[in-house]
Amino acid sequence: MMTWYKEADKKTRRVFWTCSAGWAMDTADALVYQYMIPLLIVALGMTLAQAGAIASANYFAAALGGWVGGWLCDRYGRARVLRLTILWFSVFSFASGFAQTYEQLLVIRVLQGLGFGAEWAVGAVLLGELISPKHRGKALGTVHSGAAIGSGIAALLAGPFAALFDPDLGWRIVFWIGILPAMLIFFVRKGSDDSEMFRQAVQKAKESGQTMSLASIFRPKVLRITLLASLLSLGTQGAAYSVSNYLTPFLSMERGLSISMAGLCVMFNSLGGFFGFLTNAYLSDMLGRRGVFRLFGAGFIITSSIYLFAPLGGSVILLIPTGLIYGFFQFGMYASFGPYFTELFPTELRGSGQAFAYNFGRAAAALFIMAVALASQTMVLSAAMAIFGIVGIACAMTATFFLPETAGRQLHGLDDLDGDEAGAPAAPPAVAKS
C-alpha cells in the first residue's frame, strides 16, 4: 500500500509530511471553533445564529483568501506561498484566544480564514506536481487524511482539554495552541521545492509574455471545468458541514450528552474518517475519481441518517461505533479533491483553479451552515442537518456526471487543452512509469 512512498524521492517525502501536518492543523483550527460553539455561546453571550454567522464569515473569507492564494502560487511559486499561508492562519488562530466580544471574534476569524483557505489547495498543487500520475490519488488522498487527524485533535481540545480549565479560560487556551503550526514553515524551501513542471511553465510564460490574472480561470477553455469543479466542491462540503458543524450541539441538545462526552464521540467520528480517507485514496486510483465521489456520497446519506435518527438515545456505547461508520463516509468524501482538481486544471492555472473551486465550496458551505441554524428555529436540529446534507450530496452527484474522468492522466498545460472539451486534454496521455 505504501509503494508510492517508497518510490518517492526525499524532497517529495518531505513535502508530503509537511503538507499532511499543515492540513491536519489547518483543519483542527477550523473545526475547533465549531466544536466549541456551546462554550463560546456562554462565554461571549452569543446566540446560535451569531455563532453560525462567524463560521459562515470564516468560510467566505477562506474562499477569497484561497482564490488569491492560489493565484499567488501560480505567479510566485507553490512553496513560497505555502509558507505564507501556514504562518498567516497560525497567527490569527492564536489571536482568536484574545477576543472579548462577538464582534472581535468575528473580525479575527475572518482574517484567519484568509490564510487557512489557501493552505490546502497550495499544498495539494505542490505535491500533486511532484508525484507520479499512477500514485497521485494515493498520495494526495493520504495528505487529506490529515483532516480526520485534525478533527480528532479539535474534538480533544474543545472537549476534554478545554474542560480542564475555567470555562472562560479553556477556550482561549485552545485557540492559543493554534500558533504551533507556524513551525512548519521551516520545513518548506521556498524556491527549490517547486516542481520542474511548474518552473518550465513559468519560464515559458516569461518568454511568451503571457500573464495570468485572477479571472483567467473563467476563460472559455477552462470555464466549464471551473464551474463544475466548484459545484462538486459546493455539494460535498455543503453536505458535510451541514452535519459536522452542529454535531456537538446535536449531541448535547438532542442526545443529552455533556460537552466533554460529545467531544469524545466526535473524536471517534474522526477516527472513522481517517480510515475513510485512506480507503478513498486507494479506491480513487483503482476505480476513478467520479466513482468514489458517488460511492462515498451515498454512504454519507445513509450513515448520517442513522446517526441522527436511529433510536440510540444518549448511549455512548451505541453512538461511538455508529459514529465511526458515519465518519468513514463523511470525511472519506474529501480524499479525491486533491488529485481530481490537480488533474482537471492546467499547470498555468492549477493553483488558481484548484483554490477557487475548493474554496468556493467552503464559502457556499457557509450558506448551508446558516441555513441549518435558521431552519432549526422551526424544526429539530437533526432534521435541519439531514435536509441540507441531502441537498449537498445531490449537487455533488450532479457534477460527477458532467466532469471528465482523469485518474492516471499526466498533468497538462493550457496548450494541451482542446477548446471543445473545455478543460480536459483532447486525449488522455499514457500513465507515466515511476
PDB file of N, CA and C in Angstrom, residues 178-246:
ATOM      1  N   GLY A 178      -3.105  27.213  18.704  1.00  0.00           N
ATOM      2  CA  GLY A 178      -3.100  27.305  17.244  1.00  0.00           C
ATOM      3  C   GLY A 178      -1.876  27.959  16.642  1.00  0.00           C
ATOM      4  N   ILE A 179      -0.989  28.500  17.456  1.00  0.00           N
ATOM      5  CA  ILE A 179       0.243  29.100  16.929  1.00  0.00           C
ATOM      6  C   ILE A 179       1.264  28.041  16.528  1.00  0.00           C
ATOM      7  N   LEU A 180       1.120  26.833  17.045  1.00  0.00           N
ATOM      8  CA  LEU A 180       2.131  25.786  16.839  1.00  0.00           C
ATOM      9  C   LEU A 180       2.401  25.440  15.367  1.00  0.00           C
ATOM     10  N   PRO A 181       1.378  25.391  14.476  1.00  0.00           N
ATOM     11  CA  PRO A 181       1.669  25.054  13.082  1.00  0.00           C
ATOM     12  C   PRO A 181       2.656  25.992  12.397  1.00  0.00           C
ATOM     13  N   ALA A 182       2.862  27.186  12.947  1.00  0.00           N
ATOM     14  CA  ALA A 182       3.798  28.130  12.327  1.00  0.00           C
ATOM     15  C   ALA A 182       5.194  27.534  12.182  1.00  0.00           C
ATOM     16  N   MET A 183       5.529  26.566  13.017  1.00  0.00           N
ATOM     17  CA  MET A 183       6.855  25.939  12.943  1.00  0.00           C
ATOM     18  C   MET A 183       7.067  25.164  11.647  1.00  0.00           C
ATOM     19  N   LEU A 184       5.980  24.813  10.963  1.00  0.00           N
ATOM     20  CA  LEU A 184       6.098  24.029   9.740  1.00  0.00           C
ATOM     21  C   LEU A 184       6.763  24.804   8.604  1.00  0.00           C
ATOM     22  N   ILE A 185       6.784  26.124   8.701  1.00  0.00           N
ATOM     23  CA  ILE A 185       7.374  26.905   7.604  1.00  0.00           C
ATOM     24  C   ILE A 185       8.863  26.613   7.442  1.00  0.00           C
ATOM     25  N   PHE A 186       9.502  26.081   8.480  1.00  0.00           N
ATOM     26  CA  PHE A 186      10.931  25.786   8.399  1.00  0.00           C
ATOM     27  C   PHE A 186      11.209  24.494   7.631  1.00  0.00           C
ATOM     28  N   PHE A 187      10.140  23.766   7.267  1.00  0.00           N
ATOM     29  CA  PHE A 187      10.316  22.515   6.533  1.00  0.00           C
ATOM     30  C   PHE A 187       9.977  22.654   5.053  1.00  0.00           C
ATOM     31  N   VAL A 188       9.687  23.880   4.615  1.00  0.00           N
ATOM     32  CA  VAL A 188       9.386  24.132   3.203  1.00  0.00           C
ATOM     33  C   VAL A 188      10.430  25.078   2.638  1.00  0.00           C
ATOM     34  N   ARG A 189      11.056  24.701   1.554  1.00  0.00           N
ATOM     35  CA  ARG A 189      12.063  25.537   0.901  1.00  0.00           C
ATOM     36  C   ARG A 189      11.377  26.342  -0.185  1.00  0.00           C
ATOM     37  N   LYS A 190      11.398  27.634  -0.047  1.00  0.00           N
ATOM     38  CA  LYS A 190      10.537  28.493  -0.856  1.00  0.00           C
ATOM     39  C   LYS A 190      10.793  28.459  -2.355  1.00  0.00           C
ATOM     40  N   GLY A 191      11.954  28.029  -2.784  1.00  0.00           N
ATOM     41  CA  GLY A 191      12.222  28.002  -4.216  1.00  0.00           C
ATOM     42  C   GLY A 191      12.436  26.602  -4.757  1.00  0.00           C
ATOM     43  N   SER A 192      13.314  25.851  -4.116  1.00  0.00           N
ATOM     44  CA  SER A 192      13.732  24.562  -4.664  1.00  0.00           C
ATOM     45  C   SER A 192      12.684  23.471  -4.561  1.00  0.00           C
ATOM     46  N   ASP A 193      11.632  23.664  -3.762  1.00  0.00           N
ATOM     47  CA  ASP A 193      10.615  22.632  -3.635  1.00  0.00           C
ATOM     48  C   ASP A 193       9.582  22.674  -4.756  1.00  0.00           C
ATOM     49  N   ASP A 194       9.557  23.717  -5.559  1.00  0.00           N
ATOM     50  CA  ASP A 194       8.623  23.757  -6.685  1.00  0.00           C
ATOM     51  C   ASP A 194       9.029  22.722  -7.728  1.00  0.00           C
ATOM     52  N   SER A 195       8.048  22.154  -8.422  1.00  0.00           N
ATOM     53  CA  SER A 195       8.313  21.103  -9.398  1.00  0.00           C
ATOM     54  C   SER A 195       8.970  21.674 -10.644  1.00  0.00           C
ATOM     55  N   GLU A 196       9.667  20.819 -11.375  1.00  0.00           N
ATOM     56  CA  GLU A 196      10.283  21.208 -12.635  1.00  0.00           C
ATOM     57  C   GLU A 196       9.205  21.602 -13.644  1.00  0.00           C
ATOM     58  N   MET A 197       8.061  20.922 -13.590  1.00  0.00           N
ATOM     59  CA  MET A 197       6.935  21.248 -14.464  1.00  0.00           C
ATOM     60  C   MET A 197       6.498  22.693 -14.284  1.00  0.00           C
ATOM     61  N   PHE A 198       6.390  23.126 -13.032  1.00  0.00           N
ATOM     62  CA  PHE A 198       5.965  24.497 -12.763  1.00  0.00           C
ATOM     63  C   PHE A 198       7.024  25.493 -13.216  1.00  0.00           C
ATOM     64  N   ARG A 199       8.294  25.201 -12.951  1.00  0.00           N
ATOM     65  CA  ARG A 199       9.355  26.136 -13.339  1.00  0.00           C
ATOM     66  C   ARG A 199       9.410  26.295 -14.858  1.00  0.00           C
ATOM     67  N   GLN A 200       9.168  25.215 -15.575  1.00  0.00           N
ATOM     68  CA  GLN A 200       9.151  25.293 -17.036  1.00  0.00           C
ATOM     69  C   GLN A 200       7.969  26.141 -17.518  1.00  0.00           C
ATOM     70  N   ALA A 201       6.821  26.001 -16.850  1.00  0.00           N
ATOM     71  CA  ALA A 201       5.645  26.784 -17.227  1.00  0.00           C
ATOM     72  C   ALA A 201       5.887  28.267 -16.987  1.00  0.00           C
ATOM     73  N   VAL A 202       6.570  28.595 -15.879  1.00  0.00           N
ATOM     74  CA  VAL A 202       6.891  29.992 -15.574  1.00  0.00           C
ATOM     75  C   VAL A 202       7.829  30.565 -16.625  1.00  0.00           C
ATOM     76  N   GLN A 203       8.853  29.778 -16.996  1.00  0.00           N
ATOM     77  CA  GLN A 203       9.813  30.231 -17.991  1.00  0.00           C
ATOM     78  C   GLN A 203       9.154  30.437 -19.350  1.00  0.00           C
ATOM     79  N   LYS A 204       8.259  29.532 -19.700  1.00  0.00           N
ATOM     80  CA  LYS A 204       7.554  29.639 -20.974  1.00  0.00           C
ATOM     81  C   LYS A 204       6.671  30.879 -21.000  1.00  0.00           C
ATOM     82  N   ALA A 205       6.024  31.162 -19.862  1.00  0.00           N
ATOM     83  CA  ALA A 205       5.161  32.345 -19.780  1.00  0.00           C
ATOM     84  C   ALA A 205       5.971  33.622 -19.925  1.00  0.00           C
ATOM     85  N   LYS A 206       7.184  33.657 -19.335  1.00  0.00           N
ATOM     86  CA  LYS A 206       8.047  34.834 -19.446  1.00  0.00           C
ATOM     87  C   LYS A 206       8.470  35.065 -20.890  1.00  0.00           C
ATOM     88  N   GLU A 207       8.834  33.972 -21.563  1.00  0.00           N
ATOM     89  CA  GLU A 207       9.296  34.086 -22.936  1.00  0.00           C
ATOM     90  C   GLU A 207       8.191  34.545 -23.886  1.00  0.00           C
ATOM     91  N   SER A 208       6.978  34.136 -23.616  1.00  0.00           N
ATOM     92  CA  SER A 208       5.860  34.491 -24.492  1.00  0.00           C
ATOM     93  C   SER A 208       5.158  35.774 -24.068  1.00  0.00           C
ATOM     94  N   GLY A 209       5.524  36.285 -22.883  1.00  0.00           N
ATOM     95  CA  GLY A 209       4.877  37.480 -22.365  1.00  0.00           C
ATOM     96  C   GLY A 209       3.468  37.227 -21.868  1.00  0.00           C
ATOM     97  N   GLN A 210       3.140  35.956 -21.608  1.00  0.00           N
ATOM     98  CA  GLN A 210       1.795  35.581 -21.163  1.00  0.00           C
ATOM     99  C   GLN A 210       1.640  35.851 -19.669  1.00  0.00           C
ATOM    100  N   THR A 211       0.537  36.451 -19.278  1.00  0.00           N
ATOM    101  CA  THR A 211       0.256  36.694 -17.863  1.00  0.00           C
ATOM    102  C   THR A 211      -1.109  36.120 -17.514  1.00  0.00           C
ATOM    103  N   MET A 212      -1.227  35.684 -16.259  1.00  0.00           N
ATOM    104  CA  MET A 212      -2.475  35.107 -15.773  1.00  0.00           C
ATOM    105  C   MET A 212      -3.045  35.997 -14.675  1.00  0.00           C
ATOM    106  N   SER A 213      -4.315  36.297 -14.781  1.00  0.00           N
ATOM    107  CA  SER A 213      -4.982  37.112 -13.767  1.00  0.00           C
ATOM    108  C   SER A 213      -5.898  36.230 -12.929  1.00  0.00           C
ATOM    109  N   LEU A 214      -6.511  36.831 -11.921  1.00  0.00           N
ATOM    110  CA  LEU A 214      -7.463  36.096 -11.096  1.00  0.00           C
ATOM    111  C   LEU A 214      -8.635  35.574 -11.925  1.00  0.00           C
ATOM    112  N   ALA A 215      -8.942  36.282 -13.004  1.00  0.00           N
ATOM    113  CA  ALA A 215     -10.100  35.919 -13.831  1.00  0.00           C
ATOM    114  C   ALA A 215      -9.765  34.894 -14.911  1.00  0.00           C
ATOM    115  N   SER A 216      -8.496  34.479 -15.003  1.00  0.00           N
ATOM    116  CA  SER A 216      -8.101  33.569 -16.083  1.00  0.00           C
ATOM    117  C   SER A 216      -8.796  32.216 -16.006  1.00  0.00           C
ATOM    118  N   ILE A 217      -9.224  31.802 -14.818  1.00  0.00           N
ATOM    119  CA  ILE A 217      -9.892  30.506 -14.695  1.00  0.00           C
ATOM    120  C   ILE A 217     -11.299  30.540 -15.297  1.00  0.00           C
ATOM    121  N   PHE A 218     -11.734  31.731 -15.718  1.00  0.00           N
ATOM    122  CA  PHE A 218     -13.039  31.855 -16.372  1.00  0.00           C
ATOM    123  C   PHE A 218     -12.902  32.013 -17.887  1.00  0.00           C
ATOM    124  N   ARG A 219     -11.696  31.750 -18.407  1.00  0.00           N
ATOM    125  CA  ARG A 219     -11.514  31.748 -19.847  1.00  0.00           C
ATOM    126  C   ARG A 219     -12.349  30.635 -20.469  1.00  0.00           C
ATOM    127  N   PRO A 220     -12.756  30.795 -21.715  1.00  0.00           N
ATOM    128  CA  PRO A 220     -13.610  29.789 -22.349  1.00  0.00           C
ATOM    129  C   PRO A 220     -13.068  28.369 -22.274  1.00  0.00           C
ATOM    130  N   LYS A 221     -11.737  28.214 -22.390  1.00  0.00           N
ATOM    131  CA  LYS A 221     -11.159  26.877 -22.398  1.00  0.00           C
ATOM    132  C   LYS A 221     -11.359  26.130 -21.076  1.00  0.00           C
ATOM    133  N   VAL A 222     -11.408  26.858 -19.984  1.00  0.00           N
ATOM    134  CA  VAL A 222     -11.467  26.203 -18.669  1.00  0.00           C
ATOM    135  C   VAL A 222     -12.728  26.549 -17.879  1.00  0.00           C
ATOM    136  N   LEU A 223     -13.609  27.372 -18.437  1.00  0.00           N
ATOM    137  CA  LEU A 223     -14.787  27.828 -17.702  1.00  0.00           C
ATOM    138  C   LEU A 223     -15.666  26.660 -17.247  1.00  0.00           C
ATOM    139  N   ARG A 224     -15.902  25.720 -18.138  1.00  0.00           N
ATOM    140  CA  ARG A 224     -16.787  24.602 -17.799  1.00  0.00           C
ATOM    141  C   ARG A 224     -16.225  23.806 -16.635  1.00  0.00           C
ATOM    142  N   ILE A 225     -14.925  23.542 -16.667  1.00  0.00           N
ATOM    143  CA  ILE A 225     -14.289  22.791 -15.580  1.00  0.00           C
ATOM    144  C   ILE A 225     -14.359  23.579 -14.280  1.00  0.00           C
ATOM    145  N   THR A 226     -14.102  24.885 -14.356  1.00  0.00           N
ATOM    146  CA  THR A 226     -14.161  25.723 -13.152  1.00  0.00           C
ATOM    147  C   THR A 226     -15.543  25.649 -12.506  1.00  0.00           C
ATOM    148  N   LEU A 227     -16.589  25.757 -13.308  1.00  0.00           N
ATOM    149  CA  LEU A 227     -17.952  25.761 -12.776  1.00  0.00           C
ATOM    150  C   LEU A 227     -18.344  24.403 -12.208  1.00  0.00           C
ATOM    151  N   LEU A 228     -18.013  23.334 -12.928  1.00  0.00           N
ATOM    152  CA  LEU A 228     -18.402  22.010 -12.459  1.00  0.00           C
ATOM    153  C   LEU A 228     -17.594  21.573 -11.242  1.00  0.00           C
ATOM    154  N   ALA A 229     -16.296  21.906 -11.225  1.00  0.00           N
ATOM    155  CA  ALA A 229     -15.481  21.584 -10.050  1.00  0.00           C
ATOM    156  C   ALA A 229     -15.987  22.343  -8.830  1.00  0.00           C
ATOM    157  N   SER A 230     -16.424  23.572  -9.040  1.00  0.00           N
ATOM    158  CA  SER A 230     -16.974  24.367  -7.944  1.00  0.00           C
ATOM    159  C   SER A 230     -18.279  23.766  -7.428  1.00  0.00           C
ATOM    160  N   LEU A 231     -19.103  23.251  -8.347  1.00  0.00           N
ATOM    161  CA  LEU A 231     -20.354  22.617  -7.936  1.00  0.00           C
ATOM    162  C   LEU A 231     -20.083  21.347  -7.132  1.00  0.00           C
ATOM    163  N   LEU A 232     -19.105  20.569  -7.559  1.00  0.00           N
ATOM    164  CA  LEU A 232     -18.730  19.359  -6.825  1.00  0.00           C
ATOM    165  C   LEU A 232     -18.262  19.707  -5.414  1.00  0.00           C
ATOM    166  N   SER A 233     -17.444  20.740  -5.324  1.00  0.00           N
ATOM    167  CA  SER A 233     -16.934  21.178  -4.032  1.00  0.00           C
ATOM    168  C   SER A 233     -18.054  21.719  -3.154  1.00  0.00           C
ATOM    169  N   LEU A 234     -18.930  22.521  -3.751  1.00  0.00           N
ATOM    170  CA  LEU A 234     -20.072  23.083  -3.017  1.00  0.00           C
ATOM    171  C   LEU A 234     -20.924  21.967  -2.419  1.00  0.00           C
ATOM    172  N   GLY A 235     -21.272  20.985  -3.238  1.00  0.00           N
ATOM    173  CA  GLY A 235     -22.146  19.919  -2.764  1.00  0.00           C
ATOM    174  C   GLY A 235     -21.525  19.086  -1.672  1.00  0.00           C
ATOM    175  N   THR A 236     -20.284  18.680  -1.873  1.00  0.00           N
ATOM    176  CA  THR A 236     -19.613  17.817  -0.901  1.00  0.00           C
ATOM    177  C   THR A 236     -19.419  18.526   0.434  1.00  0.00           C
ATOM    178  N   GLN A 237     -18.896  19.741   0.371  1.00  0.00           N
ATOM    179  CA  GLN A 237     -18.636  20.459   1.619  1.00  0.00           C
ATOM    180  C   GLN A 237     -19.923  20.979   2.262  1.00  0.00           C
ATOM    181  N   GLY A 238     -20.891  21.375   1.440  1.00  0.00           N
ATOM    182  CA  GLY A 238     -22.163  21.803   1.991  1.00  0.00           C
ATOM    183  C   GLY A 238     -22.833  20.686   2.765  1.00  0.00           C
ATOM    184  N   ALA A 239     -22.789  19.475   2.224  1.00  0.00           N
ATOM    185  CA  ALA A 239     -23.377  18.325   2.908  1.00  0.00           C
ATOM    186  C   ALA A 239     -22.630  18.024   4.206  1.00  0.00           C
ATOM    187  N   ALA A 240     -21.307  17.983   4.116  1.00  0.00           N
ATOM    188  CA  ALA A 240     -20.509  17.643   5.293  1.00  0.00           C
ATOM    189  C   ALA A 240     -20.686  18.657   6.414  1.00  0.00           C
ATOM    190  N   TYR A 241     -20.618  19.947   6.071  1.00  0.00           N
ATOM    191  CA  TYR A 241     -20.708  20.972   7.107  1.00  0.00           C
ATOM    192  C   TYR A 241     -22.119  21.112   7.667  1.00  0.00           C
ATOM    193  N   SER A 242     -23.127  20.764   6.886  1.00  0.00           N
ATOM    194  CA  SER A 242     -24.494  20.809   7.393  1.00  0.00           C
ATOM    195  C   SER A 242     -24.657  19.885   8.594  1.00  0.00           C
ATOM    196  N   VAL A 243     -23.899  18.799   8.584  1.00  0.00           N
ATOM    197  CA  VAL A 243     -23.974  17.841   9.689  1.00  0.00           C
ATOM    198  C   VAL A 243     -22.848  18.068  10.699  1.00  0.00           C
ATOM    199  N   SER A 244     -21.591  18.093  10.234  1.00  0.00           N
ATOM    200  CA  SER A 244     -20.456  18.133  11.159  1.00  0.00           C
ATOM    201  C   SER A 244     -20.387  19.418  11.970  1.00  0.00           C
ATOM    202  N   ASN A 245     -20.821  20.530  11.389  1.00  0.00           N
ATOM    203  CA  ASN A 245     -20.719  21.804  12.084  1.00  0.00           C
ATOM    204  C   ASN A 245     -21.584  21.848  13.344  1.00  0.00           C
ATOM    205  N   TYR A 246     -22.620  21.007  13.379  1.00  0.00           N
ATOM    206  CA  TYR A 246     -23.553  21.046  14.509  1.00  0.00           C
ATOM    207  C   TYR A 246     -23.582  19.736  15.294  1.00  0.00           C
TER     208      TYR A 246
END
